[in-house]
PDB file of C-alpha atoms in Angstrom:
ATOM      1  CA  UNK A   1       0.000   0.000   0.000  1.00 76.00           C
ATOM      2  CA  UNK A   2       1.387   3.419  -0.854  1.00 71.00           C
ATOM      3  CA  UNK A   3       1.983   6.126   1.877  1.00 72.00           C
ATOM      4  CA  UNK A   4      -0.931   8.720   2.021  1.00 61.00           C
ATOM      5  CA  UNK A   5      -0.863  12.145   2.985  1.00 61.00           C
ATOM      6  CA  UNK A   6      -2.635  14.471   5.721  1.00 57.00           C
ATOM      7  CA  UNK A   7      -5.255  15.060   3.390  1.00 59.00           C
ATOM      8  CA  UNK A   8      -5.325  10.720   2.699  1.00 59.00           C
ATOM      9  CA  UNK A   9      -4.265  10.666  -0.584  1.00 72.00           C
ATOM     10  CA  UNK A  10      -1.605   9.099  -2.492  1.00 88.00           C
ATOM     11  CA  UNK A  11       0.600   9.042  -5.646  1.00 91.00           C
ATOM     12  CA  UNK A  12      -2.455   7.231  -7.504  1.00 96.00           C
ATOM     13  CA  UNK A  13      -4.604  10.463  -6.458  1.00 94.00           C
ATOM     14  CA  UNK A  14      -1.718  12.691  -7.426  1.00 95.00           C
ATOM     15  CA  UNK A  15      -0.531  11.023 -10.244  1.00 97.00           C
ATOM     16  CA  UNK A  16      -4.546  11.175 -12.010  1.00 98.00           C
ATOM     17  CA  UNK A  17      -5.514  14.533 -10.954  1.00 97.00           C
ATOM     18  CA  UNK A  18      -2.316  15.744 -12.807  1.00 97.00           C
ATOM     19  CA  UNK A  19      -2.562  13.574 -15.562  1.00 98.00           C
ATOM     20  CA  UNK A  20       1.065  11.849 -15.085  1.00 98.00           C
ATOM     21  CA  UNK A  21      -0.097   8.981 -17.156  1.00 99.00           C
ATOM     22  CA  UNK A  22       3.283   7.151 -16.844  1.00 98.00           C
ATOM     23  CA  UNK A  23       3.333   7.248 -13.457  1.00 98.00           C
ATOM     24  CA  UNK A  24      -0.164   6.685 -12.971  1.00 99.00           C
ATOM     25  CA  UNK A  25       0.042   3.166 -15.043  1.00 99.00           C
ATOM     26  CA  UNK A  26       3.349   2.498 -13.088  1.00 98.00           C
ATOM     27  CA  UNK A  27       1.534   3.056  -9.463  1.00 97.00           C
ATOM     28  CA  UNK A  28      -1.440   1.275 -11.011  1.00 98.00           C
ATOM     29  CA  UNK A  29       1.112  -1.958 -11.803  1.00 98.00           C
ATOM     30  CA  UNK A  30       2.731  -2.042  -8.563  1.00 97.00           C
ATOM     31  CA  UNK A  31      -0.506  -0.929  -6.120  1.00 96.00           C
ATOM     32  CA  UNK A  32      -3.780  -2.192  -7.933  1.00 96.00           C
ATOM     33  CA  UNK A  33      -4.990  -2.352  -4.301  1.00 94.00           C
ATOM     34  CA  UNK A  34      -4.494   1.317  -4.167  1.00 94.00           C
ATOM     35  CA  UNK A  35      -7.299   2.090  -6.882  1.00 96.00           C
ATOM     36  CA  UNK A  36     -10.419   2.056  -4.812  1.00 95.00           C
ATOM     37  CA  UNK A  37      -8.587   4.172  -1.763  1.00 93.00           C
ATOM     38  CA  UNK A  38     -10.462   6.966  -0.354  1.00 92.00           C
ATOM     39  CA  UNK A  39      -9.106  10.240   0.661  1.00 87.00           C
ATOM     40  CA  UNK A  40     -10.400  11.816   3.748  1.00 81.00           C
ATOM     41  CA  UNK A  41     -13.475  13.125   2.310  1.00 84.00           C
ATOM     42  CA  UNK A  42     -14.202   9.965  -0.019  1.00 89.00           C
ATOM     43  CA  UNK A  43     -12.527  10.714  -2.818  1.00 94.00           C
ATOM     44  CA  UNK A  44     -11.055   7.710  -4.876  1.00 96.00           C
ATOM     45  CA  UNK A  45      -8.390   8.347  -7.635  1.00 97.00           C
ATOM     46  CA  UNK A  46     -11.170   7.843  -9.968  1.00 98.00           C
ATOM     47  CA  UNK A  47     -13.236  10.394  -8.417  1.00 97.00           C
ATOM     48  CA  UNK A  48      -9.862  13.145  -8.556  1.00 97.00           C
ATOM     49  CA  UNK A  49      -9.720  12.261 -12.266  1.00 98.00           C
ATOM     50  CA  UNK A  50     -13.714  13.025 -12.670  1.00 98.00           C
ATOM     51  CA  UNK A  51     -13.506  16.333 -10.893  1.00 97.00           C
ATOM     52  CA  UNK A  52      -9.912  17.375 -12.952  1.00 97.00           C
ATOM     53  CA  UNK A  53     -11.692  16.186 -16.234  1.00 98.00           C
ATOM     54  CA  UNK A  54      -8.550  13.971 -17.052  1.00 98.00           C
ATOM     55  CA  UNK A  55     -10.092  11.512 -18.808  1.00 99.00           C
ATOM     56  CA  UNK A  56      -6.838   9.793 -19.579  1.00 99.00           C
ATOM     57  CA  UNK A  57      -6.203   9.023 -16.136  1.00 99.00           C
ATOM     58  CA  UNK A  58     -10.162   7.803 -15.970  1.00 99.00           C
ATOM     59  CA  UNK A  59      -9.361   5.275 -18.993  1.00 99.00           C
ATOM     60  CA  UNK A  60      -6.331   4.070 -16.923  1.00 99.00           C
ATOM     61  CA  UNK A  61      -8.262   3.396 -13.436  1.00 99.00           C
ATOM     62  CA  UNK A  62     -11.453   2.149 -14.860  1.00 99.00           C
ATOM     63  CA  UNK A  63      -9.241  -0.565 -17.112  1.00 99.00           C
ATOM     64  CA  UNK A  64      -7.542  -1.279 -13.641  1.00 98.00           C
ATOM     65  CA  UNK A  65     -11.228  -1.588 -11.975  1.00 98.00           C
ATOM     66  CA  UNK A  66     -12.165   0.964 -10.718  1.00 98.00           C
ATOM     67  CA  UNK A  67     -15.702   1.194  -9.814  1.00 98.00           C
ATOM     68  CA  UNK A  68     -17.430   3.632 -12.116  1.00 99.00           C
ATOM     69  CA  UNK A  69     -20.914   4.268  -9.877  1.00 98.00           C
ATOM     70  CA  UNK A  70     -19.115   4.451  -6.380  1.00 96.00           C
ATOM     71  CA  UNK A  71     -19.928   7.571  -4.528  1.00 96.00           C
ATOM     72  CA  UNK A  72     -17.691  10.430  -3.222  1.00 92.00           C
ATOM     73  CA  UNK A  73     -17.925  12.843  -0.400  1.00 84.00           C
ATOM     74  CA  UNK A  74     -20.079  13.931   2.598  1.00 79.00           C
ATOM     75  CA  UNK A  75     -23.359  14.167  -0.136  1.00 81.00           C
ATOM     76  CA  UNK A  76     -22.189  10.606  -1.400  1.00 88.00           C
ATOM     77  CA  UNK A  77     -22.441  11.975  -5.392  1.00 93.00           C
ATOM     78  CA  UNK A  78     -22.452   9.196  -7.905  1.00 97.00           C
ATOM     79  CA  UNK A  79     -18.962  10.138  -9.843  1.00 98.00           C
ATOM     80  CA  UNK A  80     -21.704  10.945 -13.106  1.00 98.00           C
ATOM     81  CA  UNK A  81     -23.199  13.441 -11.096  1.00 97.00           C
ATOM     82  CA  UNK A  82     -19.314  15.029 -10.374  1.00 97.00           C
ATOM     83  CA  UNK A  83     -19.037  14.525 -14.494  1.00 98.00           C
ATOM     84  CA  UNK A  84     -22.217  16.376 -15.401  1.00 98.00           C
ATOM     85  CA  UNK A  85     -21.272  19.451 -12.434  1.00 96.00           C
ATOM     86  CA  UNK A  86     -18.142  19.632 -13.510  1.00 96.00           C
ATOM     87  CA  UNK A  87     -18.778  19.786 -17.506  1.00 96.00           C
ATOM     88  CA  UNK A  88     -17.270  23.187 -18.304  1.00 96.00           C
ATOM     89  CA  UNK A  89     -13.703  21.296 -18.226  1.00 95.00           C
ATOM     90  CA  UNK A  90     -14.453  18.994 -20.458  1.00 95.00           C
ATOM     91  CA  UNK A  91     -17.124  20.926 -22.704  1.00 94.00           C
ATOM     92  CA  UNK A  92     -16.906  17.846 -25.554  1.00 96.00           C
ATOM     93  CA  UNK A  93     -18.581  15.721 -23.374  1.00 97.00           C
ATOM     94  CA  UNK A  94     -15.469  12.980 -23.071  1.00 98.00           C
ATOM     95  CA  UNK A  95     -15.974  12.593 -19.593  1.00 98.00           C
ATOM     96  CA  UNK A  96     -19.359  12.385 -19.235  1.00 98.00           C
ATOM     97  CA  UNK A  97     -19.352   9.892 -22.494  1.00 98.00           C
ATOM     98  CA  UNK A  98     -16.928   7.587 -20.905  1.00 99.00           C
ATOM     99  CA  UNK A  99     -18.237   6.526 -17.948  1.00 99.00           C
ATOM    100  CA  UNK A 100     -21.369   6.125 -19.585  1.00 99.00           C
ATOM    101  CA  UNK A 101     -19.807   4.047 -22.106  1.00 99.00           C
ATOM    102  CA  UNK A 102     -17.670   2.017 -19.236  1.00 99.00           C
ATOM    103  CA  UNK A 103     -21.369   1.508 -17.769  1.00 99.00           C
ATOM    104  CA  UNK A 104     -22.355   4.620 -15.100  1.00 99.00           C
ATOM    105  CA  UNK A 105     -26.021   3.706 -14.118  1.00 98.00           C
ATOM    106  CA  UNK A 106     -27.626   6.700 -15.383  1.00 98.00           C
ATOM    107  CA  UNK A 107     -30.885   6.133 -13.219  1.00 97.00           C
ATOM    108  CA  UNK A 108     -28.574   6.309 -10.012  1.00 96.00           C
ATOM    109  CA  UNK A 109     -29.543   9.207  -7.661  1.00 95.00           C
ATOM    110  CA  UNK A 110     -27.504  11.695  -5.560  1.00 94.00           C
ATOM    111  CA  UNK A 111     -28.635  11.950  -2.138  1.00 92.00           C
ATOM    112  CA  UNK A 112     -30.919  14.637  -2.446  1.00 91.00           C
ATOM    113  CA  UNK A 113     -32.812  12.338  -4.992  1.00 94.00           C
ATOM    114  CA  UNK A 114     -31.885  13.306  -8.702  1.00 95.00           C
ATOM    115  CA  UNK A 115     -30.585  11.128 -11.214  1.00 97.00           C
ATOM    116  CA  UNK A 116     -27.643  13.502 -13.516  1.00 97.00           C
ATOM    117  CA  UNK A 117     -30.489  14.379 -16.234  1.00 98.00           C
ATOM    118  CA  UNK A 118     -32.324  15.712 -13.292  1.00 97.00           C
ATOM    119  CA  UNK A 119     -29.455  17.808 -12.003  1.00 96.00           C
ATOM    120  CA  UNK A 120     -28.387  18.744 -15.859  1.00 97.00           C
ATOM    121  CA  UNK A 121     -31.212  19.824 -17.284  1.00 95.00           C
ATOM    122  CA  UNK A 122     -31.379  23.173 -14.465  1.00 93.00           C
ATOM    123  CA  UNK A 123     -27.598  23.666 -15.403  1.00 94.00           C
ATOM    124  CA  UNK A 124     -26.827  27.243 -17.017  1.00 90.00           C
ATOM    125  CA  UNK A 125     -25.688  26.605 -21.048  1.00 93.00           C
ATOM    126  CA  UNK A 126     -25.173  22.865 -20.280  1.00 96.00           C
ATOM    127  CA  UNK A 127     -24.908  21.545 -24.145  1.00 96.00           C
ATOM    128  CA  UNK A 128     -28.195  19.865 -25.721  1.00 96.00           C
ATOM    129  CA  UNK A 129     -26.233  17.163 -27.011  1.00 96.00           C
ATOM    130  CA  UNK A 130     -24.442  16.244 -23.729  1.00 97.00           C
ATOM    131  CA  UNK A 131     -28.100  16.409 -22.295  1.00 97.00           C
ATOM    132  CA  UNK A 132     -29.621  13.775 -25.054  1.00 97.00           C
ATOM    133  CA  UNK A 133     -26.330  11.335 -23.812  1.00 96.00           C
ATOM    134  CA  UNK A 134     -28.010  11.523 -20.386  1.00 98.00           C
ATOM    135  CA  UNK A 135     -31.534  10.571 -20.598  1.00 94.00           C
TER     136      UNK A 135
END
């Protein structure tokens, strides 16, 4: 297991929120037990990669495993929710399109009860098409 930090992450967290592919696919090699580790506030490496909008580091951990509907946080948020709030850094929609494509359960609700067409549709200029991927 790799060392974590005060905040509970690690160099799989750092490495994917950064985008160090290389070193993300070497971590990955030598610490697959490391993919699904939460930071203090329930972020996995995944989830860091979701927020960034590095999808190349998403490709990476969901071909190790990772779990593409486990939930971050204190609110618990599906990582498709964190996808659809955090569109505006990945305005093409490769985000959101991966993890639906690596099999996000789009009927899967935040903890205040919306699915992420729900949460979407209110969203100011959120793109049509990236709407139509969600329903």
């Amino acid at each position: 297991m790799l060392e974590v930090n005060m905040f509970g992450s690690n160099g799989i967290h750092d490495a994917a929120g950064k985008g160090n592919i290389e070193l993300l696919k070497k971590l990955v090699a030598e610490h697959p037990e490391d993919v699904e580790v939460r930071m203090r506030h329930g972020y996995t490496p995944l989830a860091i990669a979701v927020q960034d909008g590095v999808v190349e580091s998403a490709v990476v951990l969901l071909d190790a495993g990772a779990d593409v509907n486990t939930r971050v946080d204190k609110i618990e948020q599906p990582l498709l929710h964190l996808a659809v709030s955090r569109w505006r850094l990945r305005p093409d929609g490769a985000m959101i399109q991966l993890l639906i494509d690596r099999g996000a359960n789009l009927e899967l609700k935040d903890n205040h009860g919306d699915t992420p067409f729900e949460i979407a549709r209110y969203m100011y200029e959120f793109p049509p098409e990236l709407l139509e991927l969600l329903k």
